[in-house]
Amino acid sequence: MSEDAGQMLIIYDDPSDQQSLSLDETSSTEESPYENRLSLETTNDAVPYIGQRFATHDAAYEFYSEYAKRCGFSIRRHRTEGKDGVGKGLTRRYFVCHRAGNAPVKTLNDSKPQRNRKSSRCGCQAYLRISKVTDLETVEWRVTGFLNHHNHELLEPNQVRFLPAYRTISDADKNQILMFAKTGISVQQMMRLMELEKCVEPGYLPFTEKDVRNLLQSIRKSDQEDESIDLLRMCRNNKEKDPNFKFEYTLDSNNRLDNIAWSYASSVQSYDSYGDAVVFDTTHGLTAFDMPPGVWVGVNNYGMPCFFGCVLLREENLRSFSWALKAFLGFMNGKAPQTILTDQNMCLKEAIAIEMPTTKHALCIWMIVAKFPSWFNAVLGECYNEWKAEFYRLYNLESIEDFELGWRDMVNSFGLHTNRHIANLFALRSLWALPYLRSHFFAGMTTTGHSKAINSFIQRFLSAQTRLAHFVEHLMGSNLPRLMLGLEDDLVQLTYKHEPQAAQLNLIILSSPHHRHHDGVAVAVDFKDPAAEQQTMQQNLQNICLKTGAPMESHAASILTPFAFSKLQEQLVLSAHYASFQMDDGFLVRHHTKLEGGQKVYWVPQEGIISCSCHQFEFSGILCHHALRVLSTGNCFQIPDRYLPLRWRRISTSPAKHLQSSSSDHTEGIQLLQSMVSTLVAESAKSKERLNMAAEQVSVLLSHITEQPVTPQGVYDISPIHRNL
């Protein structure tokens, strides 16, 4: 007999168990023939027992695993005695609770980021031991040791399924996930679709979003380096075509693309007017390659999402986020936003505090709420919808004191004292709850309507992009000419439905000899969103309906965009239901049916200053009904100019000034001209006299323009792009 055969070989499936876990051999019970017969006669086969027989050690493992799942824990393979092909071969196996042993001490490595994740191991001694028995050349495995005492709480059935051992993705589900990945939809959307298909409640699939992301990570294609090279080449080509195109990138130690960010001339221009409030969305994964995108988005004066910039990051850590924010500020000439909304990411939170110290950071409520099904559906069960309604009520409160009292009541009512997500939300309440944010300007982007619009806006550019180069090409607008031409037809039809003569005017403008370069213009102005363009035109062409007849209303309607005016009009209508009482230090305004409470309004007529304790103007840029009530009762017939912000007006800056400041930039001039044409159509459609005047003046203007020589510079700016179509 060899030396190896004469010595028991012990192998640990997890090497750390050798030091952290020792099972008491004396506590193991070897079966006697009598005990074996007794246990077979009296024991329920659903529970392990001494002497229980299995054909293979894998069958024993599966049995114990199913038992553990019913009881509220999972198991793992611990120790093996013997080895196949050596001596007597494999003779004994140990299976232990997933919380057995203690966490091994990690060796710190300064060159690698450390994951500060708490171990679930707590020294639990529960185990099952099986031994191989050969009887008349028949080999079987028998239970020779079983301890079912745990030193920790066992999980409920609706919680145990989240343990890694029970989270599995079947081959059929893997194939479906891969199919979804090719379409470019997000992991969250994949989960919702599969929940609907399998008719399960949100959060009840046998796997989590993290499992899907890990699966996609493991099957990334091997051609990412080639895609990175294509991406850089495309950005350099775009820079040559348009000097105002901006991009920055970094390479890692292996000369691979590490991070890249870019923006457009039109985006910088939009940011100058509407960059006071910004969303930095890092939640929309591009599943086809391993560079998570971040998109900077804002809202323009028509309430439409506008694109500011994009970044692709190799890693989502403090260093990468800090680099991204620095690049963005560089694109925007060092101008930081007043407020920035992001997902709940501690690295990003820290990076914003470092790179944008004067910017108010808040968390996007819609990104938080999107996680509620996986966080609370299984925990709350039938009470989930009731709890969610109470959450929204607390979220919309005005008083911080009322919020904190209500939160405590909510936690008590639904028994959520030990829920880690609830504790985390409360710890971060100043970053997402409206009572803490109302004194900061967010341009209405915290509302459900805007959240859906922004989410849809981002999805339009991140969907179905399976390669890096295609992704940037899509954003650069190479496929926009056809979209814009299709939009053109929609606009003509829309105008005709509103007023036949307006359609005639629109056709005069769009069918002019110089309009045949419209497809080149759509590209020359870089980034345009056809859906947003159409909604903007619809706003401009709609008839403004005055509801109160108040001079303040008609004055505001002539200045604000239809979107902003509709918000102000809602407040004007509400103000008629409120009473104001003059106090020593201002006014008290409350609903006419209330005898207590109300908001304090301070008004200084001589200086045209008014403010309200509800902070709605500071929050949205729209005066509240409390302030409007005080102005109305004070015989004020026009809203003070400072409370009709430039960012909500039809024309946020002087056209002449804008043309002068960007006269050297042909692209920006074209974009401004398109905006002026849209305004011309909108204003002309309001009466027959305006239409006749506009049609006459435009015809004269066109004749003068066609007589002007075409400079080489003008041709150079558009034709190269036009030839590439």
XYZ file of C-alpha atoms in Angstrom:
725
model
C 0.000 0.000 0.000
C 1.292 3.423 -0.892
C 1.929 6.116 1.647
C -0.985 8.145 0.229
C -3.329 5.230 0.563
C -2.451 4.655 4.184
C -3.101 8.238 5.259
C -6.516 9.887 5.459
C -6.722 12.752 2.962
C -8.872 15.680 4.143
C -9.911 18.349 1.652
C -11.814 21.549 2.441
C -14.068 23.001 -0.245
C -13.424 26.429 1.291
C -9.811 26.661 2.570
C -10.805 29.283 5.146
C -12.950 26.662 6.910
C -9.829 24.766 7.984
C -9.065 27.429 10.588
C -12.487 28.934 11.229
C -14.703 25.877 11.644
C -14.206 22.617 13.532
C -16.953 20.068 14.014
C -17.054 18.083 17.235
C -16.394 14.512 16.192
C -17.633 13.153 19.529
C -21.025 14.712 18.941
C -21.465 12.661 15.817
C -23.578 9.621 16.286
C -22.585 6.427 14.484
C -25.550 4.189 13.757
C -25.971 0.693 15.143
C -28.117 -1.855 13.296
C -30.830 -1.489 15.949
C -30.782 2.312 15.867
C -30.854 2.193 12.110
C -34.007 0.042 12.047
C -35.678 2.234 14.635
C -34.950 5.440 12.750
C -36.207 3.991 9.493
C -39.468 3.006 11.105
C -40.238 6.183 13.037
C -38.561 9.109 11.280
C -40.216 11.458 8.783
C -38.222 11.353 5.537
C -38.630 15.139 5.189
C -36.105 15.601 8.031
C -32.556 14.159 8.014
C -31.952 11.367 10.518
C -29.067 9.108 11.545
C -28.843 6.108 9.262
C -30.712 7.675 6.360
C -29.482 6.181 3.078
C -28.653 7.836 -0.251
C -27.402 6.340 -3.492
C -24.823 9.131 -4.007
C -23.332 11.962 -2.001
C -24.860 14.426 -4.506
C -28.324 13.026 -3.718
C -27.656 13.615 -0.021
C -26.598 17.177 -0.744
C -29.765 17.885 -2.763
C -31.952 16.437 0.007
C -30.269 18.511 2.731
C -30.436 21.623 0.526
C -34.202 21.247 0.058
C -34.626 20.706 3.794
C -32.554 23.828 4.524
C -34.646 25.908 2.132
C -37.845 24.895 3.913
C -36.301 25.757 7.283
C -34.862 29.149 6.331
C -31.162 28.669 5.633
C -28.874 27.339 2.910
C -25.930 24.948 2.947
C -22.504 24.552 1.425
C -19.977 21.726 1.098
C -17.465 21.907 3.938
C -15.006 19.013 4.141
C -14.153 15.818 2.276
C -12.270 12.824 3.661
C -10.474 10.628 1.150
C -10.127 11.113 -2.577
C -11.415 9.237 -5.591
C -8.777 6.872 -6.969
C -6.612 7.000 -3.832
C -6.798 4.168 -1.292
C -10.419 3.615 -0.212
C -11.443 6.595 -2.240
C -13.895 9.224 -0.993
C -15.205 8.039 2.386
C -16.917 10.953 4.145
C -18.469 14.348 3.351
C -19.618 17.245 5.527
C -22.323 19.778 4.597
C -22.698 22.850 6.809
C -24.965 25.864 7.246
C -24.053 28.788 4.983
C -23.265 30.816 8.110
C -20.805 28.239 9.502
C -17.263 29.300 10.272
C -15.878 32.813 10.479
C -14.812 35.263 7.802
C -11.144 34.909 6.812
C -8.888 37.880 7.424
C -8.314 39.736 4.151
C -4.870 40.878 3.118
C -4.993 44.586 2.345
C -3.704 45.634 -1.050
C -3.396 49.380 -1.622
C -3.284 48.925 -5.397
C -6.735 47.326 -5.520
C -10.052 48.784 -4.297
C -11.324 46.999 -1.178
C -14.929 45.838 -0.911
C -16.042 46.684 2.598
C -18.726 43.974 2.686
C -19.735 42.395 5.981
C -19.516 38.588 6.094
C -22.631 36.556 6.913
C -20.601 33.864 8.693
C -21.191 33.692 12.447
C -19.753 30.338 13.559
C -22.983 28.327 13.212
C -22.398 24.625 14.069
C -25.367 23.061 12.212
C -24.180 20.336 9.856
C -24.892 16.992 8.174
C -22.232 14.248 7.831
C -22.503 11.325 5.453
C -20.205 8.283 5.215
C -19.707 5.763 2.466
C -20.729 2.204 3.337
C -19.947 -0.830 1.160
C -22.275 -3.786 1.808
C -21.986 -6.856 -0.450
C -20.361 -4.754 -3.141
C -23.256 -2.280 -2.971
C -22.055 1.258 -2.249
C -24.337 3.747 -0.511
C -24.049 6.852 1.663
C -25.524 7.029 5.132
C -26.099 9.932 7.496
C -23.701 9.459 10.411
C -23.928 12.888 11.985
C -26.632 15.555 12.128
C -26.862 18.720 14.231
C -29.757 21.097 13.598
C -28.977 23.809 16.156
C -28.379 27.294 14.664
C -26.947 30.279 16.541
C -28.773 32.760 14.289
C -32.334 33.508 13.218
C -33.723 31.443 10.366
C -35.266 33.284 7.443
C -38.929 33.426 6.494
C -39.991 31.625 3.276
C -40.322 34.937 1.418
C -36.759 35.862 2.432
C -34.833 32.612 2.100
C -35.247 32.653 -1.687
C -32.852 35.626 -1.844
C -29.942 33.555 -0.514
C -27.341 33.008 -3.269
C -27.733 29.223 -3.103
C -31.371 29.452 -4.211
C -31.012 32.183 -6.822
C -30.688 30.388 -10.132
C -31.102 31.404 -13.749
C -32.329 28.538 -15.912
C -30.936 27.933 -19.397
C -34.217 29.153 -20.907
C -34.056 32.362 -18.850
C -30.397 32.853 -19.804
C -31.277 32.638 -23.494
C -34.084 35.146 -23.024
C -31.814 37.539 -21.115
C -29.230 37.360 -23.897
C -31.948 38.101 -26.436
C -33.067 41.100 -24.384
C -29.452 42.295 -24.107
C -29.141 42.385 -27.886
C -32.110 44.780 -28.072
C -30.350 47.170 -25.669
C -33.065 47.336 -22.984
C -32.013 47.882 -19.390
C -31.752 45.139 -16.777
C -34.691 46.661 -14.894
C -36.828 46.399 -18.020
C -35.702 42.786 -18.525
C -36.852 41.955 -14.984
C -40.259 43.613 -15.447
C -40.860 41.815 -18.758
C -39.970 38.417 -17.303
C -42.158 39.043 -14.256
C -45.095 39.787 -16.540
C -44.379 36.760 -18.715
C -44.154 34.406 -15.710
C -47.128 36.099 -13.961
C -45.195 36.742 -10.743
C -45.224 39.771 -8.480
C -42.322 42.245 -8.778
C -39.337 40.895 -6.861
C -40.460 37.248 -7.006
C -38.288 35.917 -9.826
C -35.808 33.187 -8.768
C -32.963 35.632 -9.447
C -32.194 39.310 -8.865
C -31.021 42.242 -10.977
C -27.520 41.677 -9.617
C -27.580 38.079 -10.878
C -28.554 39.272 -14.355
C -25.799 41.886 -14.374
C -23.270 39.256 -13.288
C -24.450 36.956 -16.082
C -24.078 39.681 -18.698
C -20.682 40.602 -17.289
C -19.501 37.009 -17.705
C -20.419 36.862 -21.389
C -19.057 40.166 -22.600
C -17.742 40.008 -26.122
C -13.998 39.981 -26.692
C -13.946 42.793 -29.226
C -14.343 45.684 -26.774
C -10.848 47.028 -27.406
C -11.593 47.324 -31.142
C -14.822 49.150 -30.320
C -12.921 51.571 -28.081
C -10.534 52.360 -30.938
C -13.504 52.975 -33.258
C -15.075 55.250 -30.662
C -11.954 57.398 -30.308
C -11.551 57.578 -34.081
C -15.139 58.720 -34.470
C -14.746 61.430 -31.822
C -11.578 62.734 -33.492
C -13.331 62.785 -36.880
C -16.239 64.719 -35.411
C -13.812 67.183 -33.838
C -12.251 67.796 -37.265
C -15.669 68.415 -38.807
C -16.889 70.601 -35.949
C -14.245 72.376 -33.810
C -16.954 73.049 -31.200
C -17.503 69.332 -30.593
C -15.884 68.543 -27.241
C -14.539 65.289 -25.882
C -12.081 64.078 -23.248
C -10.750 60.596 -22.542
C -8.238 58.667 -20.441
C -6.295 55.461 -21.085
C -5.310 52.857 -18.504
C -1.848 51.371 -17.945
C -2.465 48.880 -20.778
C -3.332 51.712 -23.191
C -7.002 50.703 -23.189
C -9.800 53.271 -23.177
C -10.624 53.914 -19.531
C -13.124 56.798 -19.622
C -14.536 59.033 -22.347
C -16.932 61.998 -22.221
C -18.316 64.262 -24.936
C -20.690 67.155 -25.581
C -21.827 69.313 -28.500
C -21.891 73.015 -29.333
C -25.677 73.009 -29.104
C -25.498 71.250 -25.724
C -23.157 73.921 -24.326
C -25.507 76.607 -25.623
C -28.526 74.899 -24.031
C -26.638 74.483 -20.772
C -25.892 78.211 -20.658
C -29.645 78.882 -20.520
C -31.016 75.776 -18.804
C -28.089 74.298 -16.870
C -29.339 75.560 -13.513
C -30.812 72.117 -12.715
C -29.248 68.917 -14.075
C -29.952 65.190 -13.907
C -26.887 62.935 -14.073
C -28.374 59.523 -14.840
C -26.062 56.525 -14.411
C -28.792 53.866 -14.143
C -29.300 53.038 -17.820
C -26.831 50.274 -18.593
C -25.643 49.541 -22.124
C -25.753 45.781 -21.719
C -23.873 45.026 -24.929
C -20.538 46.257 -23.582
C -18.843 46.850 -20.304
C -18.715 50.643 -20.009
C -21.596 52.026 -17.928
C -22.916 55.306 -19.401
C -23.782 58.491 -17.580
C -26.034 61.050 -19.265
C -26.380 64.724 -18.286
C -29.891 66.015 -18.999
C -31.845 69.165 -18.192
C -35.209 70.756 -18.973
C -35.638 73.669 -21.384
C -38.137 76.532 -21.288
C -40.785 74.347 -22.968
C -40.472 71.681 -20.294
C -38.717 69.327 -22.721
C -35.616 67.311 -21.788
C -32.419 68.651 -23.332
C -29.122 66.798 -23.704
C -25.995 68.273 -22.108
C -23.402 65.516 -22.364
C -22.538 61.848 -22.002
C -19.766 59.791 -20.422
C -18.706 56.137 -20.561
C -16.801 54.857 -17.535
C -14.785 51.662 -17.160
C -15.332 51.657 -13.393
C -17.972 53.331 -11.216
C -15.722 54.539 -8.408
C -14.739 57.862 -6.831
C -11.815 58.440 -9.199
C -13.924 57.827 -12.332
C -16.861 59.939 -11.175
C -14.537 62.797 -10.197
C -12.947 62.660 -13.650
C -16.384 62.684 -15.312
C -17.550 65.730 -13.356
C -14.305 67.605 -14.114
C -14.686 66.856 -17.827
C -18.295 68.041 -17.783
C -17.403 71.303 -16.054
C -14.630 71.794 -18.619
C -17.154 71.400 -21.456
C -19.430 73.967 -19.787
C -16.681 76.569 -19.267
C -16.441 75.880 -15.538
C -20.104 76.700 -14.823
C -21.522 74.329 -12.191
C -25.297 73.736 -11.922
C -27.272 75.043 -8.973
C -28.681 71.570 -8.325
C -27.894 68.067 -9.547
C -30.083 64.957 -9.281
C -28.491 61.498 -9.291
C -29.063 57.890 -8.307
C -28.161 56.665 -4.823
C -24.418 56.083 -5.226
C -22.043 56.929 -2.398
C -19.005 57.284 -4.682
C -20.894 59.732 -6.888
C -22.151 61.613 -3.827
C -18.578 62.069 -2.602
C -17.324 63.089 -6.057
C -19.995 65.803 -6.341
C -19.057 67.184 -2.923
C -15.443 67.449 -4.087
C -15.864 68.705 -7.672
C -19.080 70.751 -7.284
C -18.974 72.058 -3.710
C -21.477 74.869 -4.369
C -24.027 72.597 -6.086
C -26.964 71.175 -4.119
C -26.961 67.406 -4.564
C -30.227 65.465 -4.360
C -31.397 61.963 -5.221
C -33.862 61.296 -8.040
C -37.039 60.111 -6.355
C -38.077 58.093 -9.411
C -34.804 56.150 -9.290
C -35.486 55.339 -5.636
C -39.120 54.361 -6.201
C -38.097 52.062 -9.076
C -36.337 49.868 -6.490
C -39.337 49.608 -4.159
C -40.772 46.371 -5.629
C -37.557 44.455 -5.012
C -37.060 46.115 -1.612
C -40.524 45.969 -0.074
C -42.968 43.852 -2.081
C -41.976 40.563 -0.480
C -41.609 42.153 2.976
C -44.945 43.984 3.041
C -47.041 41.599 0.943
C -50.649 42.824 0.671
C -49.786 46.026 2.552
C -47.280 47.141 -0.109
C -49.640 49.470 -2.023
C -50.966 50.995 1.201
C -47.409 51.631 2.394
C -46.426 53.154 -0.961
C -49.359 55.606 -0.807
C -48.273 56.651 2.690
C -44.687 57.094 1.470
C -45.818 59.477 -1.279
C -47.921 61.450 1.208
C -44.899 61.930 3.455
C -42.668 62.743 0.480
C -44.918 65.651 -0.580
C -45.285 67.267 2.862
C -44.078 70.842 3.342
C -42.896 70.714 6.958
C -39.760 68.851 8.034
C -41.272 68.314 11.480
C -44.440 66.775 9.985
C -42.317 64.522 7.778
C -40.200 63.147 10.618
C -43.217 62.560 12.885
C -45.097 60.904 10.027
C -42.113 58.717 9.158
C -41.942 57.350 12.697
C -45.669 56.590 12.620
C -45.277 54.855 9.254
C -42.416 52.673 10.539
C -44.495 51.682 13.582
C -47.670 51.003 11.586
C -45.967 48.690 9.086
C -43.441 47.087 11.461
C -40.351 48.229 9.563
C -38.099 48.990 12.528
C -35.358 46.569 11.463
C -35.645 47.034 7.693
C -32.272 48.224 6.382
C -33.755 49.974 3.322
C -36.095 52.036 5.511
C -33.197 52.930 7.810
C -31.049 53.935 4.843
C -33.816 56.056 3.295
C -34.348 57.928 6.553
C -30.602 58.501 6.964
C -30.535 60.084 3.483
C -33.864 61.929 3.821
C -32.325 65.372 3.311
C -31.281 64.271 -0.187
C -34.688 63.128 -1.498
C -37.647 64.229 0.670
C -39.295 67.431 -0.608
C -39.557 69.131 2.825
C -35.740 69.348 2.800
C -35.423 70.434 -0.855
C -38.098 73.080 -1.440
C -35.726 76.024 -1.049
C -33.609 74.790 -4.015
C -34.453 75.067 -7.737
C -35.086 71.774 -9.570
C -37.052 72.991 -12.627
C -39.872 70.578 -11.822
C -37.694 67.519 -12.492
C -38.776 65.858 -9.240
C -42.337 65.342 -10.545
C -43.574 62.026 -11.937
C -44.360 63.558 -15.327
C -40.884 64.947 -15.820
C -39.251 61.779 -14.557
C -41.074 59.736 -17.205
C -40.184 62.262 -19.925
C -36.497 62.267 -18.977
C -36.400 58.486 -18.708
C -38.021 58.149 -22.153
C -35.636 60.754 -23.570
C -32.568 58.833 -22.387
C -33.970 55.492 -23.510
C -34.396 56.797 -27.067
C -30.625 57.149 -27.336
C -29.496 54.151 -25.335
C -31.803 51.554 -26.863
C -30.663 49.047 -29.477
C -27.053 50.268 -29.426
C -24.951 47.115 -29.574
C -21.578 48.731 -30.302
C -19.778 51.731 -28.849
C -19.289 53.377 -32.222
C -22.976 52.922 -33.107
C -23.906 54.459 -29.772
C -21.959 57.670 -30.382
C -22.965 57.744 -34.052
C -26.596 57.675 -32.926
C -26.018 60.603 -30.575
C -24.099 62.539 -33.227
C -27.256 62.520 -35.324
C -26.199 60.514 -38.367
C -29.698 59.055 -38.579
C -31.578 62.218 -37.667
C -32.157 63.685 -41.163
C -34.811 61.109 -41.998
C -36.388 61.578 -38.587
C -36.425 65.331 -39.067
C -37.916 65.028 -42.547
C -40.637 62.793 -41.160
C -41.258 65.340 -38.438
C -41.544 68.056 -41.078
C -44.566 66.326 -42.623
C -46.186 65.981 -39.211
C -45.722 69.689 -38.541
C -47.321 70.697 -41.841
C -50.335 68.500 -41.087
C -50.540 69.797 -37.538
C -50.456 73.408 -38.694
C -53.101 72.801 -41.338
C -55.476 71.300 -38.780
C -55.088 74.401 -36.677
C -55.515 76.999 -39.438
C -55.352 76.440 -43.228
C -53.585 79.746 -43.852
C -50.938 78.870 -41.274
C -50.273 75.715 -43.269
C -49.757 77.861 -46.339
C -47.198 79.966 -44.481
C -45.401 76.888 -43.215
C -45.224 75.453 -46.718
C -43.778 78.715 -48.043
C -40.963 78.496 -45.501
C -40.256 74.780 -45.778
C -40.498 74.489 -49.547
C -38.205 77.406 -50.306
C -35.176 76.612 -52.545
C -32.816 76.793 -49.574
C -34.879 74.379 -47.516
C -33.700 71.405 -49.541
C -30.562 71.458 -47.357
C -32.725 70.812 -44.316
C -31.294 67.319 -43.865
C -27.780 68.739 -43.668
C -28.930 71.382 -41.192
C -30.348 68.718 -38.898
C -26.896 67.201 -38.661
C -24.991 70.477 -38.618
C -26.732 71.558 -35.434
C -25.525 68.328 -33.843
C -28.042 66.974 -31.432
C -31.806 67.226 -31.882
C -34.635 65.187 -30.455
C -37.516 64.915 -32.965
C -40.094 63.967 -30.330
C -39.231 67.018 -28.241
C -39.241 69.250 -31.331
C -42.729 68.084 -32.215
C -44.057 68.685 -28.701
C -42.509 72.154 -28.676
C -44.193 73.028 -31.967
C -47.506 71.674 -30.668
C -47.197 73.976 -27.665
C -46.505 76.994 -29.874
C -49.443 76.274 -32.180
C -52.048 75.664 -29.507
C -54.475 78.412 -28.574
C -53.858 79.844 -25.113
C -57.093 79.661 -23.132
C -57.407 82.301 -20.403
C -59.376 80.973 -17.429
C -59.501 83.831 -14.907
C -59.670 86.958 -17.055
C -57.198 88.609 -14.696
C -54.693 91.070 -16.243
C -51.891 89.105 -14.549
C -52.929 86.027 -16.509
C -52.908 87.676 -19.947
C -49.614 89.415 -19.127
C -47.955 86.131 -18.168
C -49.382 84.375 -21.250
C -47.627 86.855 -23.522
C -44.225 86.216 -21.921
C -44.003 82.621 -20.725
C -43.849 79.505 -22.869
C -47.114 77.526 -22.981
C -45.585 74.944 -20.648
C -44.576 77.477 -17.989
C -47.791 79.456 -18.400
C -49.923 76.343 -17.819
C -48.131 75.821 -14.493
C -48.660 79.451 -13.485
C -52.286 79.339 -14.622
C -52.950 76.403 -12.287
C -51.760 78.574 -9.398
C -53.833 81.539 -10.541
C -56.992 79.418 -10.581
C -56.178 78.056 -7.124
C -55.542 81.521 -5.716
C -59.240 82.414 -6.086
C -60.032 79.863 -3.362
C -57.687 81.422 -0.815
C -58.092 84.311 1.596
C -55.300 86.669 2.655
C -55.012 88.455 5.994
C -52.577 91.296 6.546
C -50.343 90.828 9.581
C -47.722 93.022 11.191
C -44.886 91.286 9.343
C -46.629 90.303 6.095
C -49.684 88.308 5.047
C -51.236 85.041 6.166
C -52.831 83.098 3.301
C -55.006 80.022 3.756
C -57.891 78.216 2.079
C -61.197 79.980 2.591
C -62.650 76.924 4.406
C -59.806 76.765 6.933
C -59.732 78.639 10.228
C -56.157 77.775 11.178
C -52.778 77.312 9.545
C -51.725 78.848 6.255
C -48.570 80.223 4.646
C -46.715 83.434 5.448
C -46.220 85.768 2.461
C -43.878 88.779 2.571
C -44.440 91.545 -0.003
C -42.480 94.748 -0.556
C -44.435 96.566 -3.338
C -41.918 99.390 -3.685
C -39.140 96.942 -4.573
C -41.315 94.389 -6.361
C -40.240 91.627 -3.966
C -42.562 88.862 -2.767
C -41.794 85.540 -1.070
C -43.789 82.715 0.485
C -42.978 80.244 3.235
C -43.952 77.341 0.922
C -40.859 78.096 -1.255
C -42.578 77.064 -4.470
C -40.962 79.816 -6.541
C -37.509 78.883 -5.279
C -38.274 75.224 -6.058
C -39.886 75.498 -9.507
C -39.517 79.089 -10.743
C -43.327 79.473 -10.747
C -45.093 81.735 -8.250
C -47.410 79.930 -5.808
C -51.121 80.639 -5.360
C -50.393 82.176 -1.935
C -48.179 84.894 -3.436
C -50.534 85.413 -6.397
C -53.438 85.926 -3.984
C -51.531 88.659 -2.150
C -50.601 90.356 -5.457
C -54.217 90.237 -6.594
C -55.656 91.709 -3.410
C -52.928 94.365 -3.487
C -54.158 95.665 -6.873
C -51.114 94.347 -8.729
C -52.066 93.802 -12.395
C -48.755 92.443 -13.644
C -46.459 89.857 -12.128
C -43.147 91.533 -11.227
C -40.541 90.926 -13.909
C -38.177 89.026 -11.612
C -40.890 86.378 -11.047
C -41.141 85.607 -14.765
C -37.681 83.981 -15.047
C -35.790 84.097 -18.338
C -35.466 80.311 -18.319
C -39.299 79.976 -18.616
C -39.819 82.690 -21.244
C -40.535 82.129 -24.930
C -37.195 83.716 -25.854
C -34.733 83.381 -23.017
C -32.138 85.747 -24.541
C -32.161 88.572 -27.046
C -31.971 87.186 -30.631
C -29.777 90.077 -31.781
C -27.416 89.587 -28.872
C -27.362 85.865 -29.445
C -26.558 86.218 -33.127
C -23.802 88.698 -32.348
C -22.222 86.504 -29.689
C -22.228 83.445 -31.953
C -21.726 85.080 -35.337
C -18.540 83.106 -35.791
C -20.391 79.850 -35.315
C -22.449 79.027 -38.396
C -24.026 76.026 -36.724
C -25.423 77.983 -33.785
C -26.759 80.623 -36.174
C -28.738 77.970 -38.037
C -30.133 76.619 -34.795
C -31.250 80.075 -33.680
C -32.869 80.733 -37.058
C -34.893 77.542 -36.736
C -36.073 78.651 -33.307
C -37.101 82.057 -34.678
C -39.002 80.413 -37.544
C -40.907 78.259 -35.038
C -41.848 81.372 -33.073
C -42.857 83.150 -36.282
C -45.264 80.355 -37.218
C -46.738 80.257 -33.714
C -47.327 84.006 -33.513
C -48.644 84.272 -37.075
C -51.226 81.544 -36.518
C -53.084 83.615 -33.919
C -55.019 85.760 -36.416
C -55.762 86.154 -40.101
C -54.167 89.617 -40.169
C -50.911 88.264 -38.689
C -50.851 85.439 -41.227
C -51.268 87.771 -44.173
C -48.555 90.099 -42.893
C -46.151 87.240 -42.190
C -46.680 85.600 -45.583
C -46.057 88.909 -47.348
C -42.959 89.797 -45.317
C -41.439 86.323 -45.563
C -41.829 86.318 -49.341
C -39.987 89.653 -49.540
C -37.331 88.416 -47.126
C -36.744 85.258 -49.144
C -36.302 87.241 -52.347
C -33.664 89.410 -50.652
C -31.881 86.350 -49.207
C -31.675 84.577 -52.566
C -29.958 87.661 -54.016
C -27.168 87.447 -51.443
C -23.962 85.595 -52.485
C -23.205 82.255 -50.812
C -19.848 82.488 -49.017
C -17.398 79.575 -49.183
C -17.449 79.411 -45.396
C -21.207 78.862 -45.366
C -20.951 76.035 -47.870
C -18.024 74.480 -45.997
C -19.944 74.222 -42.717
C -22.818 72.188 -44.100
C -21.807 70.345 -47.259
C -19.238 67.940 -45.765
C -21.906 66.597 -43.456
C -24.436 66.594 -46.263
C -22.156 64.457 -48.435
C -21.870 61.860 -45.686
C -25.595 61.249 -45.532
